[in-house]
Short mmCIF file of C-alpha atoms in Angstrom, two decimals:
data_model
loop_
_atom_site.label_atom_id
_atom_site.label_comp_id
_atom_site.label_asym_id
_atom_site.label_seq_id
_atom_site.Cartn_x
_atom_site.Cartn_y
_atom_site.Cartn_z
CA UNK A 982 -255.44 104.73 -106.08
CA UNK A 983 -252.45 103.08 -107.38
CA UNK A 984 -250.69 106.75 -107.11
CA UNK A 985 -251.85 107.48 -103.66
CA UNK A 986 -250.48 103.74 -102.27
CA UNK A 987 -246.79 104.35 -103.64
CA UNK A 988 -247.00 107.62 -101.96
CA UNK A 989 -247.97 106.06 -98.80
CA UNK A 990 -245.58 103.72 -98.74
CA UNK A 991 -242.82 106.49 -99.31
CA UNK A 992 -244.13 108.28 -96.27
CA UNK A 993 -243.91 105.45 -93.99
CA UNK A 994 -240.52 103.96 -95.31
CA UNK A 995 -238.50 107.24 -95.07
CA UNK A 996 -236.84 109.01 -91.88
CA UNK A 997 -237.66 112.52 -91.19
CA UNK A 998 -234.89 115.20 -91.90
CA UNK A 999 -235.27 116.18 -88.32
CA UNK A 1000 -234.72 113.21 -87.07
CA UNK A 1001 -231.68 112.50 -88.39
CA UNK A 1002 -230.06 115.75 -87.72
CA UNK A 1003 -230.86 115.42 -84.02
CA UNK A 1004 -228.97 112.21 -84.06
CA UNK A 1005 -226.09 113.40 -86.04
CA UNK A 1006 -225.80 116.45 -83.69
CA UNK A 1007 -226.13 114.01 -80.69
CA UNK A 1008 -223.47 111.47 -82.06
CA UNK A 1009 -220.92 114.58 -82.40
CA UNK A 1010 -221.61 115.81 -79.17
CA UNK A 1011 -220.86 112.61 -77.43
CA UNK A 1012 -217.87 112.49 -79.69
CA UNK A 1013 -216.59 115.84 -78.01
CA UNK A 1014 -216.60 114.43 -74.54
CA UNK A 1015 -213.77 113.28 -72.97
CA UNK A 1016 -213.45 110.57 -69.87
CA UNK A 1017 -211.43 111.77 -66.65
CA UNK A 1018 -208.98 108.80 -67.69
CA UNK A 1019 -208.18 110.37 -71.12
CA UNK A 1020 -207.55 113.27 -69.75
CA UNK A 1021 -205.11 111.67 -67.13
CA UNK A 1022 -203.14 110.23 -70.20
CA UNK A 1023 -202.74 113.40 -72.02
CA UNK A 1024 -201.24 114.68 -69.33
CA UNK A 1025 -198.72 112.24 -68.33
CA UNK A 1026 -197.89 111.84 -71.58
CA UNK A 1027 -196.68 115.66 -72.02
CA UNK A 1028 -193.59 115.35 -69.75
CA UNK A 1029 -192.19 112.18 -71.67
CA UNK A 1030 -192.48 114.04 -74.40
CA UNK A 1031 -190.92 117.10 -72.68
CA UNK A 1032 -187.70 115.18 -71.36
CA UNK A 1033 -187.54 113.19 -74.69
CA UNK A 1034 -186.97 115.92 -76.49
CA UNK A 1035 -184.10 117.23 -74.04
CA UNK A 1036 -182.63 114.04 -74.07
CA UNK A 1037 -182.68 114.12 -78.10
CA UNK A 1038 -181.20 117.81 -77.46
CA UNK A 1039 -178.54 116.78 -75.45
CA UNK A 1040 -177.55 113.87 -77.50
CA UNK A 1041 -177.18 116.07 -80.16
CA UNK A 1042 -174.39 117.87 -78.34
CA UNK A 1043 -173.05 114.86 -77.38
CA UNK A 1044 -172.56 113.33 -80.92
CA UNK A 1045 -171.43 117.33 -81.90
CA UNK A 1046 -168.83 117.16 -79.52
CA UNK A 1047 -167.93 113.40 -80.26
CA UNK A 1048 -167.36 115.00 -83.79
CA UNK A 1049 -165.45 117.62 -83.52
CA UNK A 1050 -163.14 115.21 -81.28
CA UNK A 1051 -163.04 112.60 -84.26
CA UNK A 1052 -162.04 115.30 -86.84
CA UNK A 1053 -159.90 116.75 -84.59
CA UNK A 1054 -157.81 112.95 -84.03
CA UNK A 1055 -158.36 112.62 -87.80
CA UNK A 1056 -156.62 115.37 -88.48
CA UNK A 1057 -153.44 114.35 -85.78
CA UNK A 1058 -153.31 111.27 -87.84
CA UNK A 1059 -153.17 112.71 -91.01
CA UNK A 1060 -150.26 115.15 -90.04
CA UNK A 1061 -148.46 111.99 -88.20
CA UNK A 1062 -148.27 110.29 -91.46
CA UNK A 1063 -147.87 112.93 -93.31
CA UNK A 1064 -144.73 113.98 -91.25
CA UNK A 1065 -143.64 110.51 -91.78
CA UNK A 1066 -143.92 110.19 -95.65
CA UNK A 1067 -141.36 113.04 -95.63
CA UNK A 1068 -138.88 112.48 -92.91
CA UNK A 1069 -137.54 109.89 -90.58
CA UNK A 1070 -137.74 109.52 -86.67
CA UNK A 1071 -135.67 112.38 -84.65
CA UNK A 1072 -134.01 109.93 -82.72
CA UNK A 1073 -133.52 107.17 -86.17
CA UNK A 1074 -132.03 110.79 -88.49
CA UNK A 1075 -129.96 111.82 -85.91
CA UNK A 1076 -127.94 108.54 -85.39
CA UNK A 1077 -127.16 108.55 -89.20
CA UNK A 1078 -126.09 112.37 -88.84
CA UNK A 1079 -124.06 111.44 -85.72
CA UNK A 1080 -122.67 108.45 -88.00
CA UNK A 1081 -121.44 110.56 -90.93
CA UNK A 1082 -119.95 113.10 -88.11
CA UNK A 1083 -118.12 110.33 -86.96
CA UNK A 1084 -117.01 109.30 -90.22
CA UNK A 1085 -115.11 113.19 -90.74
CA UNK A 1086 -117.87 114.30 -93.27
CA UNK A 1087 -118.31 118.31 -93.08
CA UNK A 1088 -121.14 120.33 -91.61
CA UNK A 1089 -122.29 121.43 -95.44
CA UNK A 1090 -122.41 117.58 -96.18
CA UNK A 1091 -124.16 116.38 -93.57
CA UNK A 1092 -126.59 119.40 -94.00
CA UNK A 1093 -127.01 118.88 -97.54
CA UNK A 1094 -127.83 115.17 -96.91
CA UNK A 1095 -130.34 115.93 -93.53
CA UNK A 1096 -131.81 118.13 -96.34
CA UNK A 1097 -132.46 116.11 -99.42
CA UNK A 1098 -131.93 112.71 -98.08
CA UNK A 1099 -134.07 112.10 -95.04
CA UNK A 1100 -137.22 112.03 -96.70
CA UNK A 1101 -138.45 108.43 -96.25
CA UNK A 1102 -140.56 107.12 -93.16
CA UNK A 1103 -137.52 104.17 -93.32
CA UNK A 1104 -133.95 104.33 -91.47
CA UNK A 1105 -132.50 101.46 -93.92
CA UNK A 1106 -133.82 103.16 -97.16
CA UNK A 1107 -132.49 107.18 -95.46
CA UNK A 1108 -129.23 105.57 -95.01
CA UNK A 1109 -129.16 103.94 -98.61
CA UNK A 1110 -130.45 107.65 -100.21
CA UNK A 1111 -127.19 108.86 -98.33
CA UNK A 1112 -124.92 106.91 -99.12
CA UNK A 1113 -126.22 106.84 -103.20
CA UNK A 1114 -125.99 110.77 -102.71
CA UNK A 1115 -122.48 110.67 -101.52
CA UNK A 1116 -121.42 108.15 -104.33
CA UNK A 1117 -123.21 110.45 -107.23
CA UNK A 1118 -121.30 113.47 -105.53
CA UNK A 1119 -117.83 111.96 -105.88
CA UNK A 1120 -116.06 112.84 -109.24
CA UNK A 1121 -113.46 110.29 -110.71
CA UNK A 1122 -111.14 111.52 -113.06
CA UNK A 1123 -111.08 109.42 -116.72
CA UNK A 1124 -107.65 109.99 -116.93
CA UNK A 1125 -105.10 106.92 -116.54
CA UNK A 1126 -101.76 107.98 -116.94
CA UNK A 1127 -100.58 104.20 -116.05
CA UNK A 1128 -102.50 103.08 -119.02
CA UNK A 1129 -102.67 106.27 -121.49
CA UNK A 1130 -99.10 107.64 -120.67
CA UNK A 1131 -98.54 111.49 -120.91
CA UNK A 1132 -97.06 114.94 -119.58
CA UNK A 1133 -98.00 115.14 -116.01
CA UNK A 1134 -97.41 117.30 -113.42
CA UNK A 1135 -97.68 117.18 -109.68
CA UNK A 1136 -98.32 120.09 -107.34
CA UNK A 1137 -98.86 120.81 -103.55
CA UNK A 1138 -97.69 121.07 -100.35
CA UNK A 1139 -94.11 120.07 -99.49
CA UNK A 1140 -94.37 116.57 -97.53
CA UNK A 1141 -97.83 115.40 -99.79
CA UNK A 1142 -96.42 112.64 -101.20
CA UNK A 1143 -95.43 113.63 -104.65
CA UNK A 1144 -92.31 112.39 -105.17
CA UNK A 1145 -93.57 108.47 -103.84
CA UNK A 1146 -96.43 108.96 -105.87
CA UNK A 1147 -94.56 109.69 -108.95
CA UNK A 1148 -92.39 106.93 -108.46
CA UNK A 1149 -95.39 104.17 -108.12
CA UNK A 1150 -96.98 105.66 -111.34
CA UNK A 1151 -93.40 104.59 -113.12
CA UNK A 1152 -93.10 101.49 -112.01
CA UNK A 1153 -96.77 100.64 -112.41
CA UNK A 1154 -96.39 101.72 -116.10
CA UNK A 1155 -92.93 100.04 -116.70
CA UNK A 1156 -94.79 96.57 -115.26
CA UNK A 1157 -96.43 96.91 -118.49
CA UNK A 1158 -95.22 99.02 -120.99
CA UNK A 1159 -91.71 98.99 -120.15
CA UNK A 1160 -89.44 101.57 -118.60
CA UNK A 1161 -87.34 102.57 -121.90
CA UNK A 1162 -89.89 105.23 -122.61
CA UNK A 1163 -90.06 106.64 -119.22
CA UNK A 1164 -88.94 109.98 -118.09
CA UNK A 1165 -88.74 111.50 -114.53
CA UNK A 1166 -88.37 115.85 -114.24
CA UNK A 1167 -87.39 117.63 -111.03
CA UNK A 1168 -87.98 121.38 -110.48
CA UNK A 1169 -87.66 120.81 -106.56
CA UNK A 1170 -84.30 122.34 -105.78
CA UNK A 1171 -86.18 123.59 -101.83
CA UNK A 1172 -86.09 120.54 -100.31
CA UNK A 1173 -82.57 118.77 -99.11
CA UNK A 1174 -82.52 115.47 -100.78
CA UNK A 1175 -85.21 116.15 -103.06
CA UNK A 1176 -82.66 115.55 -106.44
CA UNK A 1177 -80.94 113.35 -104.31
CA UNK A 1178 -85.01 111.21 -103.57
CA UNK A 1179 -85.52 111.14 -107.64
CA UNK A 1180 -82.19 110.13 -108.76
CA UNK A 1181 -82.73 107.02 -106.35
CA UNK A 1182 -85.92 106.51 -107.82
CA UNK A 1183 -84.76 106.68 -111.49
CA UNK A 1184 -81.81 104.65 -110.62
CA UNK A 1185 -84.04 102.10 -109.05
CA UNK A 1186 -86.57 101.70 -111.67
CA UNK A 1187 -83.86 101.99 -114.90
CA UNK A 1188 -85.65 105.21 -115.47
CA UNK A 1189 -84.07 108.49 -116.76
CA UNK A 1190 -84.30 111.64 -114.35
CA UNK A 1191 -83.47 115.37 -115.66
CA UNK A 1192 -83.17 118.09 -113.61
CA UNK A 1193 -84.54 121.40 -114.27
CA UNK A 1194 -82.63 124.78 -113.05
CA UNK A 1195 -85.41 126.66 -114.13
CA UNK A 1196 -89.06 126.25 -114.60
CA UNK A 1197 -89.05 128.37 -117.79
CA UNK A 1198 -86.39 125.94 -119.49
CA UNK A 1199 -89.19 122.95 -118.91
CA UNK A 1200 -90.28 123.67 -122.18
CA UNK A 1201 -86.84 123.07 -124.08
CA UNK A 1202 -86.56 119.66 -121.66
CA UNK A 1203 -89.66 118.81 -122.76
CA UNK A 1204 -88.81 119.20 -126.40
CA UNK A 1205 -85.73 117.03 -125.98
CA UNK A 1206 -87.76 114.03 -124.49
CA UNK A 1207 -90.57 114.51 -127.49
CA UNK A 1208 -90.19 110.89 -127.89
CA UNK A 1209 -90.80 109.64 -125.08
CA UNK A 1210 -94.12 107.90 -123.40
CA UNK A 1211 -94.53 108.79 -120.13
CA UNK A 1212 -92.85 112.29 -118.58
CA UNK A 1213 -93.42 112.85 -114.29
CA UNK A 1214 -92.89 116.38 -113.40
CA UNK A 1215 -92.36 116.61 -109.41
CA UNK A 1216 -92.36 120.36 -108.42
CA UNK A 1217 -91.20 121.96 -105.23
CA UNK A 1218 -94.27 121.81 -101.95
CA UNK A 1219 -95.46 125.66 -101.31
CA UNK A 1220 -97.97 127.33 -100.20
CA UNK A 1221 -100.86 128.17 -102.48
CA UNK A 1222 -100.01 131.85 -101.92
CA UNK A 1223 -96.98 131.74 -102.50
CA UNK A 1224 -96.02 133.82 -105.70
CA UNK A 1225 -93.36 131.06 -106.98
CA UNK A 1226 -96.07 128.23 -106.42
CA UNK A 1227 -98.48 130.59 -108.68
CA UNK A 1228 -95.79 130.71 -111.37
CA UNK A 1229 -95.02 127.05 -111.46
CA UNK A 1230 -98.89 126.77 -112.07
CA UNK A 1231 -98.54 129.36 -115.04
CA UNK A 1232 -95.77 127.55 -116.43
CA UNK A 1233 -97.28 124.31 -116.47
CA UNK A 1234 -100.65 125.14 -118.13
CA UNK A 1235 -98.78 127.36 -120.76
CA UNK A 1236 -99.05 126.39 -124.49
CA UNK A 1237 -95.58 125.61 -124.99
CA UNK A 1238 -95.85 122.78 -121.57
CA UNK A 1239 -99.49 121.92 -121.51
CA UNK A 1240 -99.23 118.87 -118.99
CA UNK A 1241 -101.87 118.24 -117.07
CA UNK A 1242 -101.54 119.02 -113.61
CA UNK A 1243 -102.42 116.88 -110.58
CA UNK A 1244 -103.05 118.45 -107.28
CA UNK A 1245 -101.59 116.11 -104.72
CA UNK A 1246 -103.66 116.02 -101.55
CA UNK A 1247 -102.54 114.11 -98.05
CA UNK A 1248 -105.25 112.51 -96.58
CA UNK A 1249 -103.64 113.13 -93.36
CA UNK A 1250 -103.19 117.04 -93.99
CA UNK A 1251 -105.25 119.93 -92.03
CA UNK A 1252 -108.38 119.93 -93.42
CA UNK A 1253 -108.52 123.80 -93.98
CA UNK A 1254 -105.30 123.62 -95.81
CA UNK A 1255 -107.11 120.89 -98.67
CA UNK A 1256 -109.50 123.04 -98.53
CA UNK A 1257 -108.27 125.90 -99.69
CA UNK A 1258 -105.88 124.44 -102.13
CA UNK A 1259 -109.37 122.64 -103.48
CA UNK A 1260 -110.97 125.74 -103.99
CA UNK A 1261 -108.03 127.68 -105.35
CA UNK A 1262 -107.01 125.44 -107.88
CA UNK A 1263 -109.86 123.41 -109.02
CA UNK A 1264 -110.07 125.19 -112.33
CA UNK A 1265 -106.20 125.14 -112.59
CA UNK A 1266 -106.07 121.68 -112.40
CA UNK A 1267 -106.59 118.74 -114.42
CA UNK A 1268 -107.47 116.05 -111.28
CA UNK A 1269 -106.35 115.21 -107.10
CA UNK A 1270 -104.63 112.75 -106.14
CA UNK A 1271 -105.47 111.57 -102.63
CA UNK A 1272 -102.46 110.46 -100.42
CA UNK A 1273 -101.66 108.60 -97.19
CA UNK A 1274 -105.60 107.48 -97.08
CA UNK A 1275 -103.63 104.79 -94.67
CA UNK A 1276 -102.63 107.37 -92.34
CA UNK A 1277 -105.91 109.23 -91.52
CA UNK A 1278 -107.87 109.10 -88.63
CA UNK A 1279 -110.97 109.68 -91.24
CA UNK A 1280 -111.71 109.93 -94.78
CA UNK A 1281 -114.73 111.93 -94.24
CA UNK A 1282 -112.47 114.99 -94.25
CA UNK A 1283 -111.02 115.07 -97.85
CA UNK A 1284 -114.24 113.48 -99.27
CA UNK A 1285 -115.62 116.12 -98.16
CA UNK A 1286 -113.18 118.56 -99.69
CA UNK A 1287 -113.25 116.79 -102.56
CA UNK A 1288 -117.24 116.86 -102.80
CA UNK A 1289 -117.05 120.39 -102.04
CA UNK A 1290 -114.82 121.62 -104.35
CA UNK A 1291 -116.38 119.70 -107.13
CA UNK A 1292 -112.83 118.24 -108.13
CA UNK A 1293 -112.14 114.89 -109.89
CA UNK A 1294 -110.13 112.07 -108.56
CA UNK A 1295 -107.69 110.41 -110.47
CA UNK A 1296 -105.70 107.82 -107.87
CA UNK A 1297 -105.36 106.78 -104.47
CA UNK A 1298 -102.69 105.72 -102.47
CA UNK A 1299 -102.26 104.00 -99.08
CA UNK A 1300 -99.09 102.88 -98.00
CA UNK A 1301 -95.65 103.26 -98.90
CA UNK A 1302 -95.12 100.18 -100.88
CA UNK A 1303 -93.84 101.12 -104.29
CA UNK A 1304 -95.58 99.78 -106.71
CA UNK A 1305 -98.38 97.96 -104.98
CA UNK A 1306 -100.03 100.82 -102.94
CA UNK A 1307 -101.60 103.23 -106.04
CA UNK A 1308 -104.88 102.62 -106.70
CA UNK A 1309 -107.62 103.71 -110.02
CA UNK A 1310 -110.92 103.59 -107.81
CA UNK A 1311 -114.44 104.10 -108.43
CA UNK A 1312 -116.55 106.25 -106.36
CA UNK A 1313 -118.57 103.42 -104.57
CA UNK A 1314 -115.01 101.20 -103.60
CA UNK A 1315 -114.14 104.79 -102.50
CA UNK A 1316 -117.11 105.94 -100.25
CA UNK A 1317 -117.21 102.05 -98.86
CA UNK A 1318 -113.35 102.67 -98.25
CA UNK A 1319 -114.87 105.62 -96.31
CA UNK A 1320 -117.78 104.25 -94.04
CA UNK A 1321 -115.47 100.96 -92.99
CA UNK A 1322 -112.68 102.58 -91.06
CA UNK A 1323 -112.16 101.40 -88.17
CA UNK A 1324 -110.96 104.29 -86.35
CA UNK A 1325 -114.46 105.68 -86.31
CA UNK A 1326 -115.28 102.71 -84.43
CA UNK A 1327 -117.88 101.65 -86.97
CA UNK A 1328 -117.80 99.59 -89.66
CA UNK A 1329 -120.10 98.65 -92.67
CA UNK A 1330 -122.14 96.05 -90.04
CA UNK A 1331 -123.07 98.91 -87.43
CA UNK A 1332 -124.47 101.27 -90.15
CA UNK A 1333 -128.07 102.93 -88.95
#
């Protein structure tokens, strides 16, 4: 009996499998159907979706082409600064090339320096790289002969200088080392007066002058003055080409003369004439002399020579005084000499 109750109560306490498969089927069926607002949604919710993904589409091109028209100003930029890391303004370069034109200095110079100087994004520190280029690019002769004394000769053209120069060397030395020792040679017998200029001179100064017929008895004058400090040689003016001019130059760098030979420049001279006694003799001479700096409309010219030809300068004069107007000078007094003349109507206050 007890068997039969349990089973009873089973029966009565537990659904049919039919039953609940009816109702699960039902439940899923209702879950199928849709209400006519649900369906109104869906479909007004399509074209948002639609025109939000063209707008998406079309912002994408936008923020493509705002790209492309950031790298492109990025890159304009870049080259702008990069263009100015390495050279200055047009307009800011060009006044200091118009400047150093003004000044005399040569085409090749002022190339050179547009070339290797311009390089900074600065005016000020262009102009300072030029002006420290110019100064490392001007020789100056270590020899003294007020100071160290010697055999010296002086070449060039006829109306240089020579002669006054020689005469402000000997007085300049005789200031200090007196003027027994002190010996002034002529082998200009071209010019009138030119004897006539040195015996003055000598006479002036207490200082002995010897004439010399000929250039190959030098050497025997030379060995009669052995003792003596301080020996000027003033040679005729001539042309470079000239075969007597080449001759003196033999003479004078021969073993049994050896003086050292100064080419005697005019600051005033035609610039293609320096020139080409620069370039003829710079390995025949020992130094240049640079003349009449007073007179010139410029310095720029024979700087330039000078630069050009790679020669070394030993003295400056510029005036006519005798002794005051001979000058040693380094190569910044020189180039400052240079860039403050007046008659390129700048001065060191108007530089670029």
């Amino acid at each position: 009996k007890s068997t039969v109750k349990a089973t009873t109560k089973i029966k009565k306490t537990t659904t049919p499998k039919t039953a609940l498969s009816k109702n699960k089927r039902k439940t899923q069926s209702n879950a199928k159907k849709t209400t006519p607002i649900e369906n109104n949604k869906a479909q007004n919710i399509e074209p948002i979706i639609g025109n939000m993904n063209a707008q998406n589409s079309k912002s994408d091109q936008i923020i493509e082409s705002m790209s492309t028209e950031l790298s492109t100003l990025r890159n304009l930029i870049e080259s702008h600064f990069q263009n100015s890391n390495t050279t200055d303004s047009p307009i800011e370069s060009e006044a200091i090339l118009q400047h150093l034109q003004s000044l005399g200095f040569s085409d090749n110079i002022i190339n050179t320096i547009k070339q290797n100087c311009l390089m900074a994004s600065d005016s000020d520190l262009n102009w300072f790289s030029a002006e420290e280029w110019l100064t490392e690019h001007i020789n100056i002769s270590s020899i003294d002969p007020v100071r160290e004394g010697g055999v010296f000769a002086f070449v060039g053209m006829a109306g240089v200088g020579k002669s006054t120069t020689i005469a402000k060397i000997a007085s300049q030395y005789a200031m200090t080392n007196g003027m027994e020792k002190i010996a002034l040679l002529t082998l200009d017998h071209n010019r009138i007066g030119a004897k006539e200029q040195m015996k003055l001179v000598g006479f002036m100064l207490g200082i002995e002058v010897c004439e010399v017929l000929d250039k190959t008895e030098l050497a025997i004058m030379l060995n009669t003055l052995n003792d003596y400090d301080l020996i000027l040689i003033d040679t005729p003016g001539n042309n470079f080409q000239n075969d007597d001019f080449i001759d003196t130059i033999n003479v004078l760098n021969s073993d049994d003369v050896s003086a050292q030979i100064f080419l005697t420049l005019s600051a005033n001279s035609q610039s293609k004439a320096n020139e080409l006694f620069c370039n003829t003799l710079v390995n025949e001479t020992d130094g240049v002399i640079i003349t009449k700096t007073d007179e010139a409309l410029n310095l720029g010219e024979i700087l330039s020579t000078v630069i050009e030809s790679e020669s070394e300068i030993v003295l400056l004069t510029d005036g006519q005084q005798i002794p005051n107007d001979l000058h040693r000078i380094t190569a910044k007094e020189l180039l400052q000499s240079v860039l403050e003349r007046k008659d390129a109507n700048l001065t060191a206050i108007d530089l670029p």
